[in-house]
C-alpha positions as MATLAB code, in Angstrom:
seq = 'XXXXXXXXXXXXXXXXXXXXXXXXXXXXXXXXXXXXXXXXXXXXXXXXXXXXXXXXXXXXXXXXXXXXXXXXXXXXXXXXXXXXXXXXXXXXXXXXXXXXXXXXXXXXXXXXXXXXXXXXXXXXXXXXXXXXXXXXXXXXXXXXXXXXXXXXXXXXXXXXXXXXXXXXXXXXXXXXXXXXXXXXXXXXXXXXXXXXXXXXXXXXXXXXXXXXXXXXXXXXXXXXXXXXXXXXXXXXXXXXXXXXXXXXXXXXXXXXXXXXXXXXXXXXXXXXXXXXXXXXXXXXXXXXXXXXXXXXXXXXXXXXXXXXXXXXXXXXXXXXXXXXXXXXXXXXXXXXXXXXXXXXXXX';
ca = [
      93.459  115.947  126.946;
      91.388  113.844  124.612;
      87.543  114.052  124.881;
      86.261  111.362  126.456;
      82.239  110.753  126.831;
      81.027  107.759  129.324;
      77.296  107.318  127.529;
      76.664  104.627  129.890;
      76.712  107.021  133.102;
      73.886  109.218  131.607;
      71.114  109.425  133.925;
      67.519  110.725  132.510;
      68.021  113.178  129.694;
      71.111  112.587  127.826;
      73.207  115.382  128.789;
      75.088  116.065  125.352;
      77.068  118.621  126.497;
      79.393  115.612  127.944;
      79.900  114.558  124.496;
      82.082  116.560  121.878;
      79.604  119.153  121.163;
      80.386  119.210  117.017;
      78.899  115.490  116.780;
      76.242  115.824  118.970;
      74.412  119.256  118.301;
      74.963  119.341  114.439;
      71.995  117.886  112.252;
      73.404  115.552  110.396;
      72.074  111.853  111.069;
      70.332  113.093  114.486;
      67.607  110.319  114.584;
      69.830  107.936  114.591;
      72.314  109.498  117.212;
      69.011  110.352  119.537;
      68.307  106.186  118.791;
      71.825  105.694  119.686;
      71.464  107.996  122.530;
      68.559  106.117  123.921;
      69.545  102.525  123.472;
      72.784  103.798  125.829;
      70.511  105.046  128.293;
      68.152  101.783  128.406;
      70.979   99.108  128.058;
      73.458  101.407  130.646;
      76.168  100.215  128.424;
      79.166  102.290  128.433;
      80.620  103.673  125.481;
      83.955  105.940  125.951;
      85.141  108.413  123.127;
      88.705  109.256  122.805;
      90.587  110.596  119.083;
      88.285  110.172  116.751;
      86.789  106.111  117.787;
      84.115  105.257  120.300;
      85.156  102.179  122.288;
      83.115   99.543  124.023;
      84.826   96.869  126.460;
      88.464   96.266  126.096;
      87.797   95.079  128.748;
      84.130   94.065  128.765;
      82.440   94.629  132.257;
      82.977   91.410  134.198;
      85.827   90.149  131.976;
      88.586   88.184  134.742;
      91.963   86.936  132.734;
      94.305   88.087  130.052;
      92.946   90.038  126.714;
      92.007   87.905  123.938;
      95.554   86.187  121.873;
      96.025   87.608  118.554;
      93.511   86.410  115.617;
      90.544   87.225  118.058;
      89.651   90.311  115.906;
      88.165   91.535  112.759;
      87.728   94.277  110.500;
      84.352   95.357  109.395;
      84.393   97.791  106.205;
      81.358   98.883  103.700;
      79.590  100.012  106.726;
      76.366  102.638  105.964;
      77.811  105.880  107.569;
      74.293  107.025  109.324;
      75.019  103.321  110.871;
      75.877  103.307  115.055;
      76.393  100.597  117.807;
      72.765  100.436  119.075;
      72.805   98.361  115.499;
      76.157   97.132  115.323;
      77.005   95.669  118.820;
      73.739   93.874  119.274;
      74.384   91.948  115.554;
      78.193   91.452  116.781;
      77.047   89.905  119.864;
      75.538   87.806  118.099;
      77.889   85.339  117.250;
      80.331   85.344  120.380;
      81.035   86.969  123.244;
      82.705   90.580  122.009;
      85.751   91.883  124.553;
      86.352   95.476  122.395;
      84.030   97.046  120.330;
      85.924  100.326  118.512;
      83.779  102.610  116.095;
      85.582  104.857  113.719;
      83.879  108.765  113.716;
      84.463  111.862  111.922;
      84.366  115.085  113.306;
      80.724  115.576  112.167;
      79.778  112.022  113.929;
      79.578  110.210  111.425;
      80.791  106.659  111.114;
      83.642  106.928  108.731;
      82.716  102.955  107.010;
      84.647  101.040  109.475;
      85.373   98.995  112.637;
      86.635   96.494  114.605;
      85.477   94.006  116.723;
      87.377   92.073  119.281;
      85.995   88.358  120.535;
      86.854   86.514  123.261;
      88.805   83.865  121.206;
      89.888   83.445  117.894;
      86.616   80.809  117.371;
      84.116   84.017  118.126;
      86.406   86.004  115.384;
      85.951   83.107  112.372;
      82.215   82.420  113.459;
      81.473   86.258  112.478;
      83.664   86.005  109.597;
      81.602   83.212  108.313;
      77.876   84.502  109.738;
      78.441   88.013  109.029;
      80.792   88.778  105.935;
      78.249   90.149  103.314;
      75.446   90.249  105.778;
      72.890   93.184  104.810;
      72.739   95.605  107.191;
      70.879   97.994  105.151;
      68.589   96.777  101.953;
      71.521   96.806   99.552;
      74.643   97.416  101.788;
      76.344   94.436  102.699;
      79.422   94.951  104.935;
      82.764   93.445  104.654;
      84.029   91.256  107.313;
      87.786   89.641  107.773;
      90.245   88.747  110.415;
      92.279   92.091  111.317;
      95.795   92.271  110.386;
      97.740   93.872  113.640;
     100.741   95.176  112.547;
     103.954   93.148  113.952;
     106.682   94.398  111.806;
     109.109   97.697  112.395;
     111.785   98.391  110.084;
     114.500  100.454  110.801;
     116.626  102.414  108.329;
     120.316  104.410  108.049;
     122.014  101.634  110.358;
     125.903  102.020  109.876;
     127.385   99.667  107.429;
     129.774   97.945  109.386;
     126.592   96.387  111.869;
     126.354   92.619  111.968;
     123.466   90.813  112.906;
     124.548   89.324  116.177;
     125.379   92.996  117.580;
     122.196   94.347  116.339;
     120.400   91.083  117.990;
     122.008   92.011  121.274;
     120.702   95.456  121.252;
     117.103   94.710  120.441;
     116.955   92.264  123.232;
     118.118   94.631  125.080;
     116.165   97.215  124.438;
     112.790   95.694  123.880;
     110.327   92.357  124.563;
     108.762   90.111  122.177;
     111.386   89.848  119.390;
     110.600   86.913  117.104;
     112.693   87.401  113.868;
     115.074   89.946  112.365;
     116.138   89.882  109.089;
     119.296   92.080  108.051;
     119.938   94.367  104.344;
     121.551   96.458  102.351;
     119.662   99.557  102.350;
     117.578  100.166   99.115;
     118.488  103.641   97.312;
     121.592  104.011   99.644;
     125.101  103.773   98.490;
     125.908  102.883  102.728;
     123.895  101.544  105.367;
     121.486   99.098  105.945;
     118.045   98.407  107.075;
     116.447   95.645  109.831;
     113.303   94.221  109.588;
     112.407   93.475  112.509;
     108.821   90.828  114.037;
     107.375   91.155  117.058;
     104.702   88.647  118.586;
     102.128   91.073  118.738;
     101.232   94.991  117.588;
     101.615   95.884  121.676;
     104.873   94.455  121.554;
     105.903   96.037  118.233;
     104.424   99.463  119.023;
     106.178   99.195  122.820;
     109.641   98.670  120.848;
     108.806  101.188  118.640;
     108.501  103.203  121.536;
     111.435  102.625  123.195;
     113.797  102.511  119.712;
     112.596  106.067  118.634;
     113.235  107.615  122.050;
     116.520  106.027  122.562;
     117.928  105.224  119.137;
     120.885  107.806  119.179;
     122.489  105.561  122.048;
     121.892  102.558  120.853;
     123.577  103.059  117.204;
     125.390  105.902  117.539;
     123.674  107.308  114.665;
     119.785  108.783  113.965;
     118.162  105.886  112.275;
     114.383  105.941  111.313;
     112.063  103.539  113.125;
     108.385  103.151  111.477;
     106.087  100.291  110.994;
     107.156   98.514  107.649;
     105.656   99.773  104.499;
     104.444   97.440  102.070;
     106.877   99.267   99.453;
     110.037   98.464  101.492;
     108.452   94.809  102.221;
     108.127   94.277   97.856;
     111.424   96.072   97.210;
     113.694   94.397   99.549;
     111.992   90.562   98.336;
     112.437   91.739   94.787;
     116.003   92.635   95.564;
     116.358   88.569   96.500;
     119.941   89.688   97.606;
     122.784   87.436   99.710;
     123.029   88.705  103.157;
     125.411   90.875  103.783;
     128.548   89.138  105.367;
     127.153   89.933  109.168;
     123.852   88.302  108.661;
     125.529   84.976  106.947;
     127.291   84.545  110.416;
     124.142   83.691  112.029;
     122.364   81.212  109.107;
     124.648   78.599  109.097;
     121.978   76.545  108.185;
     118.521   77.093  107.968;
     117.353   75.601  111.194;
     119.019   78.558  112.731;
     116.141   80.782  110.942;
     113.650   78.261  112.648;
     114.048   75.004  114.515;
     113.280   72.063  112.556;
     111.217   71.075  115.496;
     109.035   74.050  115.131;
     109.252   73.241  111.126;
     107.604   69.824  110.928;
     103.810   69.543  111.001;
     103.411   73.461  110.460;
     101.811   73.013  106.935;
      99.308   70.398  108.408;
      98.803   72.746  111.389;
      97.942   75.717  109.656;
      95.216   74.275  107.282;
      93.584   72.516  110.520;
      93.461   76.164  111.750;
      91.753   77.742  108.969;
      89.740   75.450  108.431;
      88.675   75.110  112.465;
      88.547   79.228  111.562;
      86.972   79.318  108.420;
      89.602   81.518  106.929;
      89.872   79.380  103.559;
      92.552   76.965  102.309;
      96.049   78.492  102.691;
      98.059   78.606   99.179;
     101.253   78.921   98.185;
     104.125   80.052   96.518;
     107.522   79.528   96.688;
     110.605   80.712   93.844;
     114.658   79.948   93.918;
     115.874   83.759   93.802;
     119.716   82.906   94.296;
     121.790   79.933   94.245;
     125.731   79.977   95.570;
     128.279   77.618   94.196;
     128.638   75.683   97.619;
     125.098   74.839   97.580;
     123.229   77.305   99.564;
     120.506   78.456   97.792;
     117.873   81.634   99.070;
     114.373   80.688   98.634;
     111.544   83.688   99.041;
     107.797   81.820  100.123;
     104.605   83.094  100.062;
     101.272   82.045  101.688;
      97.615   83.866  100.905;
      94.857   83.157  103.373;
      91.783   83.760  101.607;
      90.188   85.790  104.808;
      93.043   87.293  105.846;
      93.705   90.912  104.630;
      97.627   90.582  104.222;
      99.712   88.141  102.491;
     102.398   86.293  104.942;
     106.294   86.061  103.251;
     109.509   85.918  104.020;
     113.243   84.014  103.259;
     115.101   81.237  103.629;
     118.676   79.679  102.966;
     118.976   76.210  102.758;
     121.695   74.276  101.779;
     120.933   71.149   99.041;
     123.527   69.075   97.819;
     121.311   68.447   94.058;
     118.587   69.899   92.789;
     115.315   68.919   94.227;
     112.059   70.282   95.490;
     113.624   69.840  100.127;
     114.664   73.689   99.307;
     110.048   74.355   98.144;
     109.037   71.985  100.822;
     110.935   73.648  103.641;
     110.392   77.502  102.379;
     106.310   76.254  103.057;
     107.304   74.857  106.149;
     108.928   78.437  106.946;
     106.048   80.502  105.712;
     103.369   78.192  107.206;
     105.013   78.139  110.629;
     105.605   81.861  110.409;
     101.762   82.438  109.722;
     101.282   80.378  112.434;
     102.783   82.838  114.912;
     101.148   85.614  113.259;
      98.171   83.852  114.425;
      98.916   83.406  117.516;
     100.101   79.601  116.926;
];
């Protein structure tokens, strides 16, 4: 059972011996976790400890709807370690209304130099990105603020050879919720086999499938295959590969609208800077590179697009068929990228 501490339930005299006894009886930093101690006890807000992070909220007392969409969070970093939430939450709260409040601790109780904070919308997220990125907090120590990456991708590795696309589409929807794109390989470093990538519309939904693929994976391939969250190596490695789909994933990009709807295609560029701007995440930029052209005029584009406060670049590929060389193949691989940023957004 993980140790759990309600602060805000603490009548008189902290009782400390409801916390985890290693943070709380130790001298290191103890003025400022009595402080933190007595600012709980005075604002009766309720802090709960579990595996190593101290949570506020999620939900916030008096919160009535869903949680927050995706974007509505960001990542603090630099933070003074002697540093606690009877100083952090206040200067949060700040700027917007905060849903989730999670502290990072080491065993000692110590901050370990980051956190995250959760707003109510993705506005309250890019207002403390703009008020509070290399605010002072300490004289000297300025803390780093951005939007949080959640994690959305899962690849999964040692599928048989013979797999196609369409049956391993089937099986995911199947087997798990919030699918939004799966790309197909050859399996780097393996003479057989390949390896999905695999999106989900949110880290919930990716760590559910994740979930439910580990446990059941032997039935549903027939084979042990390793699920884990995609590694930036494998991400690098299989763009830089800038193969042709094998022949099962052709089947299902006849042409690139297949990938994503032209309807969902046009205006996503225009949408995406009206975003980060209404965000203040900075102006999108991009790049976008021919890595293979076929002799019946498909060619495989690979896009990029950096968001100056966002921690992780957004990429991916495209096919699209051109008839002569021209720049439709760039212009639609931004289309891609930007719409696909988009629903990493929660757009």
């Amino acid at each position: 059972m993980p140790v759990v501490g309600q602060l805000g339930a603490l009548p008189g005299p902290a009782p400390t011996s409801l916390l985890p006894p290693q943070q709380w009886t130790s001298s290191i930093n103890r003025t400022n976790k009595m402080a933190l101690l007595a600012w709980v006890r005075e604002t009766g807000i309720d802090l709960v400890q579990v595996n190593g992070q101290r949570r506020y909220g999620g939900p916030p007392p008096g919160w009535v709807g869903s949680p927050p969409p995706p974007g509505s969070e960001v990542y603090i970093a630099k933070l003074p370690r002697d540093l606690y939430e009877d100083t952090l939450i206040p200067l949060f709260q700040s700027v917007g209304q905060l849903y989730e409040f999670r502290l990072m601790l080491t065993f000692s109780g110590l901050n370990r130099g980051f956190a995250y904070a959760k707003y109510s919308d993705q506005h309250g997220a890019g207002k403390a990105i703009a008020a509070l990125n290399n605010w002072e907090v300490q004289e000297g120590r300025a803390i780093l603020v951005c939007r949080s990456f959640e994690k959305c991708e899962l690849s999964v590795n040692g599928l048989p050879a013979t797999l196609r696309r369409r049956e391993l589409d089937a099986m995911l929807l199947e087997a798990t919720e919030g699918l939004l794109g799966l790309t197909l390989h050859a399996s780097p470093g393996r003479k057989q086999g390949k390896v999905a990538v695999l999106t989900y519309s949110s880290h919930r939904a990716a760590a559910m499938a994740k979930k439910a693929l580990v446990e059941g994976n032997v039935g549903l391939f027939k084979k042990k295959v390793k699920v884990e969250w995609l590694k930036p190596e494998l991400k690098e490695q299989l763009q830089a590969c800038g193969e042709k789909p094998p022949p099962g994933s052709v089947q299902c990009l006849q042409s690139p609208e297949r990938v994503l709807p032209s309807s969902e295609l046009r205006g996503a560029l225009g949408r995406l800077g009206a975003l980060c701007r209404r965000l203040h995440l900075g102006t999108p930029r991009f790049l976008t590179r021919c890595v293979q052209a076929e002799p019946d005029g498909w060619q495989r584009y690979w896009g990029q697009v950096v968001i100056p406060s966002y921690p992780v670049p957004c990429s991916t590929f495209l096919w699209v068929r051109e008839d002569a060389p021209g720049t439709v193949g760039h212009e639609k691989m931004k289309e891609a990228v930007a719409q696909l940023a988009l629903m990493m957004l929660g757009h």
